[in-house]
mmCIF file with all atom_site columns, C-alpha atoms in Angstrom:
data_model
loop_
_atom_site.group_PDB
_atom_site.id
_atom_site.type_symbol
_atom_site.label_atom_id
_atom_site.label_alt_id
_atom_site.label_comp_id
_atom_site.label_asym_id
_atom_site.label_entity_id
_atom_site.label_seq_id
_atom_site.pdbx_PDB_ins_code
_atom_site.Cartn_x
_atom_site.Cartn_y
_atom_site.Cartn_z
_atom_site.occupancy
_atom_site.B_iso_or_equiv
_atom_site.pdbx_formal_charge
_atom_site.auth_seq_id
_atom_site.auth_comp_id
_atom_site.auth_asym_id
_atom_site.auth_atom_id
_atom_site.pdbx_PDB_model_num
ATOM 1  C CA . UNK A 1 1  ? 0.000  0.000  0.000  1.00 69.00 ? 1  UNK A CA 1
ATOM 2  C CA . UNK A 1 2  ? 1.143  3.552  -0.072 1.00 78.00 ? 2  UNK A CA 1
ATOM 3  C CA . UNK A 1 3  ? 2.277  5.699  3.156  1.00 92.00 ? 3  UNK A CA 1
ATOM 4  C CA . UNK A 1 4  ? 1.721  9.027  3.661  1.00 93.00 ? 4  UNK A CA 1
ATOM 5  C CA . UNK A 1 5  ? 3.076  10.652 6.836  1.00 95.00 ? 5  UNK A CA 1
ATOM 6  C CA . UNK A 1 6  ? 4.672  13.947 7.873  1.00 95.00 ? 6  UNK A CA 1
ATOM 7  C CA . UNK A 1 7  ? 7.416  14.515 10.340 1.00 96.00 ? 7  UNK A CA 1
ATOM 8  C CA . UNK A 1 8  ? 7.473  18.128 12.426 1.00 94.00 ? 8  UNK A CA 1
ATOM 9  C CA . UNK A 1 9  ? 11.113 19.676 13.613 1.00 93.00 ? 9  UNK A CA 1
ATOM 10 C CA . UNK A 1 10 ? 12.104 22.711 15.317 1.00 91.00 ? 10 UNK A CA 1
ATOM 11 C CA . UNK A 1 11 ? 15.936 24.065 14.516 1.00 89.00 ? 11 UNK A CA 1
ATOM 12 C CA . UNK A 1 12 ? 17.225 26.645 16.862 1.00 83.00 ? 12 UNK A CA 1
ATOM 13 C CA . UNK A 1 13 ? 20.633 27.948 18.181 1.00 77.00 ? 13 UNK A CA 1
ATOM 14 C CA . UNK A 1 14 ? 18.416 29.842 21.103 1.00 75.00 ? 14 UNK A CA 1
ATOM 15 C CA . UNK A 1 15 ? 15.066 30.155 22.626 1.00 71.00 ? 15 UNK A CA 1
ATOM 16 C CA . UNK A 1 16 ? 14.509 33.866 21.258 1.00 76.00 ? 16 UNK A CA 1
ATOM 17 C CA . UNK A 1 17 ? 11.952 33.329 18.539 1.00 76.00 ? 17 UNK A CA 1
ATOM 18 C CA . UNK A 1 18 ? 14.040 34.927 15.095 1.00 82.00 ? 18 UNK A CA 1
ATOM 19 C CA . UNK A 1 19 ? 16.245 31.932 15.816 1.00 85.00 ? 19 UNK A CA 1
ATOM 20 C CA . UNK A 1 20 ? 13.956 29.507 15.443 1.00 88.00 ? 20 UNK A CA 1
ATOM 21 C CA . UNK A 1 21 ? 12.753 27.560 12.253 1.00 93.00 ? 21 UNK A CA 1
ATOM 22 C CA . UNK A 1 22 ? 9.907  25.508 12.552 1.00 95.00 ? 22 UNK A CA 1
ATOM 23 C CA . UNK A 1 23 ? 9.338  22.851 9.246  1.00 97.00 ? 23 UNK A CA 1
ATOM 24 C CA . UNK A 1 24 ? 7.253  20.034 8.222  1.00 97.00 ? 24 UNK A CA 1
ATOM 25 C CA . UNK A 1 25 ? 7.576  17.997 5.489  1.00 98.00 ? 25 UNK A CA 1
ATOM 26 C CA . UNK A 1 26 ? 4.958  15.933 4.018  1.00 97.00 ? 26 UNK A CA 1
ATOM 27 C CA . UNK A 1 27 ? 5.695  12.573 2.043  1.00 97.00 ? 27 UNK A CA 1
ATOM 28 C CA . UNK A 1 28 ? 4.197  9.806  0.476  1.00 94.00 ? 28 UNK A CA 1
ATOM 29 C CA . UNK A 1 29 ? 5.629  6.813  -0.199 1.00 92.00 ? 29 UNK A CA 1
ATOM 30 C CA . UNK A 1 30 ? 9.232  7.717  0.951  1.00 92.00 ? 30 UNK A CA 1
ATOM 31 C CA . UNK A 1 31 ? 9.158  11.251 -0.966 1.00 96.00 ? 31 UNK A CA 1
ATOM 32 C CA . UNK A 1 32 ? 8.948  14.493 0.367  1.00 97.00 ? 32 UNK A CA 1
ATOM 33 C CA . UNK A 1 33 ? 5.975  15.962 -1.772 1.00 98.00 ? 33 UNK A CA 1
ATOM 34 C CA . UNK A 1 34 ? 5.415  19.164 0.220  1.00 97.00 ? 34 UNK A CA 1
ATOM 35 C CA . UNK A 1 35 ? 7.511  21.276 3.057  1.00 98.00 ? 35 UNK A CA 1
ATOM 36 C CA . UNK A 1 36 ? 6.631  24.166 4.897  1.00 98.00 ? 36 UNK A CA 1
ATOM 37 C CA . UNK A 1 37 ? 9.415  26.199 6.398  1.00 97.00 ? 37 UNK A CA 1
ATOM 38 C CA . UNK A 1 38 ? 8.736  29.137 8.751  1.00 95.00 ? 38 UNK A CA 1
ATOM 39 C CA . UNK A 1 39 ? 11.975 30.700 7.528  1.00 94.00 ? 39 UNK A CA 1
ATOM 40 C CA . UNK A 1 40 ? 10.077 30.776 3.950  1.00 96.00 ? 40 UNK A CA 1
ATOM 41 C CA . UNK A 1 41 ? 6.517  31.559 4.851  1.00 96.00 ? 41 UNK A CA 1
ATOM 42 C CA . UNK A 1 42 ? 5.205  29.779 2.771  1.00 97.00 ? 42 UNK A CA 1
ATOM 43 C CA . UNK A 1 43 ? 4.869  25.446 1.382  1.00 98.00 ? 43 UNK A CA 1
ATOM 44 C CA . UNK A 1 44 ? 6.815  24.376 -1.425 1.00 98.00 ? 44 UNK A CA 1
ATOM 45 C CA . UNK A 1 45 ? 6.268  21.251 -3.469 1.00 98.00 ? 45 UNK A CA 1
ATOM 46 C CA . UNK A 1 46 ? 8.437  19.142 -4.513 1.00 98.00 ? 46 UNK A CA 1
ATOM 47 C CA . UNK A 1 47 ? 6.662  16.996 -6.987 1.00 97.00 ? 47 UNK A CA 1
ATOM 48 C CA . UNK A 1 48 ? 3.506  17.793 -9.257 1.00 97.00 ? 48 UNK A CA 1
ATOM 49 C CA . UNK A 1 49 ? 1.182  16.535 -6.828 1.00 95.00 ? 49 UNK A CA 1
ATOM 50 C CA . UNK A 1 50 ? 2.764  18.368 -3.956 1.00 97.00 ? 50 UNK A CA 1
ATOM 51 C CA . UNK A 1 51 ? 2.509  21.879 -6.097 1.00 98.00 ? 51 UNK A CA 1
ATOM 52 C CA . UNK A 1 52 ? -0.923 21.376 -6.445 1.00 97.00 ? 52 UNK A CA 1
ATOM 53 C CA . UNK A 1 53 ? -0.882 21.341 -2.470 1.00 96.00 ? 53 UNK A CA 1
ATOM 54 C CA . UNK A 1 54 ? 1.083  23.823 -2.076 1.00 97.00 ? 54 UNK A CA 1
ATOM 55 C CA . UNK A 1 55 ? -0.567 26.265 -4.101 1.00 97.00 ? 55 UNK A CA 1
ATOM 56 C CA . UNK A 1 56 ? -3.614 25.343 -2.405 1.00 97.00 ? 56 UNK A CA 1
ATOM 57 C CA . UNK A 1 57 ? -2.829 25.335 1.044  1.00 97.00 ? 57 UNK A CA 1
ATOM 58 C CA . UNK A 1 58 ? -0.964 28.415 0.618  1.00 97.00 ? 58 UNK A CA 1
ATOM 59 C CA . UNK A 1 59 ? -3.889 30.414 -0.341 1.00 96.00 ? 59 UNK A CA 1
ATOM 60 C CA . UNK A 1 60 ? -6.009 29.597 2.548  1.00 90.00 ? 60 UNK A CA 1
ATOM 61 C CA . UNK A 1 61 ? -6.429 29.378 6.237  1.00 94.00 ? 61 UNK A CA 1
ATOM 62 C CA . UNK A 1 62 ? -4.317 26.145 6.425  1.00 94.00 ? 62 UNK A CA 1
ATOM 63 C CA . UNK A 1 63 ? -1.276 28.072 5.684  1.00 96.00 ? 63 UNK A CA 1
ATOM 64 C CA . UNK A 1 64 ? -1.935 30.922 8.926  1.00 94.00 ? 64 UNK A CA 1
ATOM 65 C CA . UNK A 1 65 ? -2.585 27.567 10.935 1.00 94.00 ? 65 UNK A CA 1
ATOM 66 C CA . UNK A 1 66 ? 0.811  26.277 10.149 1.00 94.00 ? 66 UNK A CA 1
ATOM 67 C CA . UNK A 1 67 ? 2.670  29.516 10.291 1.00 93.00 ? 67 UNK A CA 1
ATOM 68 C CA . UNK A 1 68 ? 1.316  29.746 14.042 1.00 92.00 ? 68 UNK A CA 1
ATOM 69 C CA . UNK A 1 69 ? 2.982  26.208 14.989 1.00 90.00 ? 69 UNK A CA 1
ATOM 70 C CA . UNK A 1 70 ? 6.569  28.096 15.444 1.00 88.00 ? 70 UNK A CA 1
ATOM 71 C CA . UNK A 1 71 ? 5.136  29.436 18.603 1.00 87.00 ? 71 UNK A CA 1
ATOM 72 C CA . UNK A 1 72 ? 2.673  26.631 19.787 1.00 88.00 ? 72 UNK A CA 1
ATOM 73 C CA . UNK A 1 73 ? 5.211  23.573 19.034 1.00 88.00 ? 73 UNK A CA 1
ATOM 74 C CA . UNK A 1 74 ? 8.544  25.076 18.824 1.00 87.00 ? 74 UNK A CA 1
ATOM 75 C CA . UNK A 1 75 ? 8.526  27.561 21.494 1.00 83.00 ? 75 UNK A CA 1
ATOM 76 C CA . UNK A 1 76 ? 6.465  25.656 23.640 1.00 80.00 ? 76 UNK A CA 1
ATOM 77 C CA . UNK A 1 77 ? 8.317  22.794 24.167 1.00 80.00 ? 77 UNK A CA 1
ATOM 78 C CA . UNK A 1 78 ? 11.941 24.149 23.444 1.00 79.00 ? 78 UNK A CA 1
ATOM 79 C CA . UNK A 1 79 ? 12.051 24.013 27.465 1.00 73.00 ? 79 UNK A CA 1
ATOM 80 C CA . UNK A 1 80 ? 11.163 20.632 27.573 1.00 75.00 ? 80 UNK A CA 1
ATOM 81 C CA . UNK A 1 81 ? 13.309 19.166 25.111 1.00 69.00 ? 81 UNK A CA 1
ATOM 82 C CA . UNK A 1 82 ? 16.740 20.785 25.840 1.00 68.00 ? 82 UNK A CA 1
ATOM 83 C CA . UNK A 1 83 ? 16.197 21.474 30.285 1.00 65.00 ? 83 UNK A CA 1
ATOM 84 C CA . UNK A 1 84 ? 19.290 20.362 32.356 1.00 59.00 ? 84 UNK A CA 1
ATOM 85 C CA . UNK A 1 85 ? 18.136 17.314 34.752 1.00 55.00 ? 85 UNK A CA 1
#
């Protein structure tokens, strides 16, 4: 059958927020077909299928959801991830 999944990450070098990037990537079977990247603003896609996406999800509430994810994933848990035991 065919998999489609998406994995979230958070790069930073500090907690302030400018230094974070937030990205997900989208794939199906194996391929990355779509990536948002906070640094960007925007999704990208990477095959024809995932340009149809992003075109779409870029031009609708979707896209202000995902943008506000920095803050609610990244931020949020940027404590928890990296605290000294």
């Amino acid at each position: 059958g065919f998999k489609m999944y998406w994995v979230n990450r958070c790069n930073f070098n500090s907690s302030e927020p400018q230094d974070i990037e937030y990205i997900v990537s989208y794939y199906y079977n194996k391929i990355e077909v779509n990536r948002f990247d906070s640094d960007v603003g925007k999704f990208v896609g990477y095959t024809e299928y995932g340009v149809k996406n992003a075109e779409y999800w870029n031009s609708g509430a979707y896209l202000t959801q995902v943008k506000a994810e920095k803050e609610t994933y990244c931020q949020h848990n940027i404590g928890i991830w990296y605290s000294n035991p």
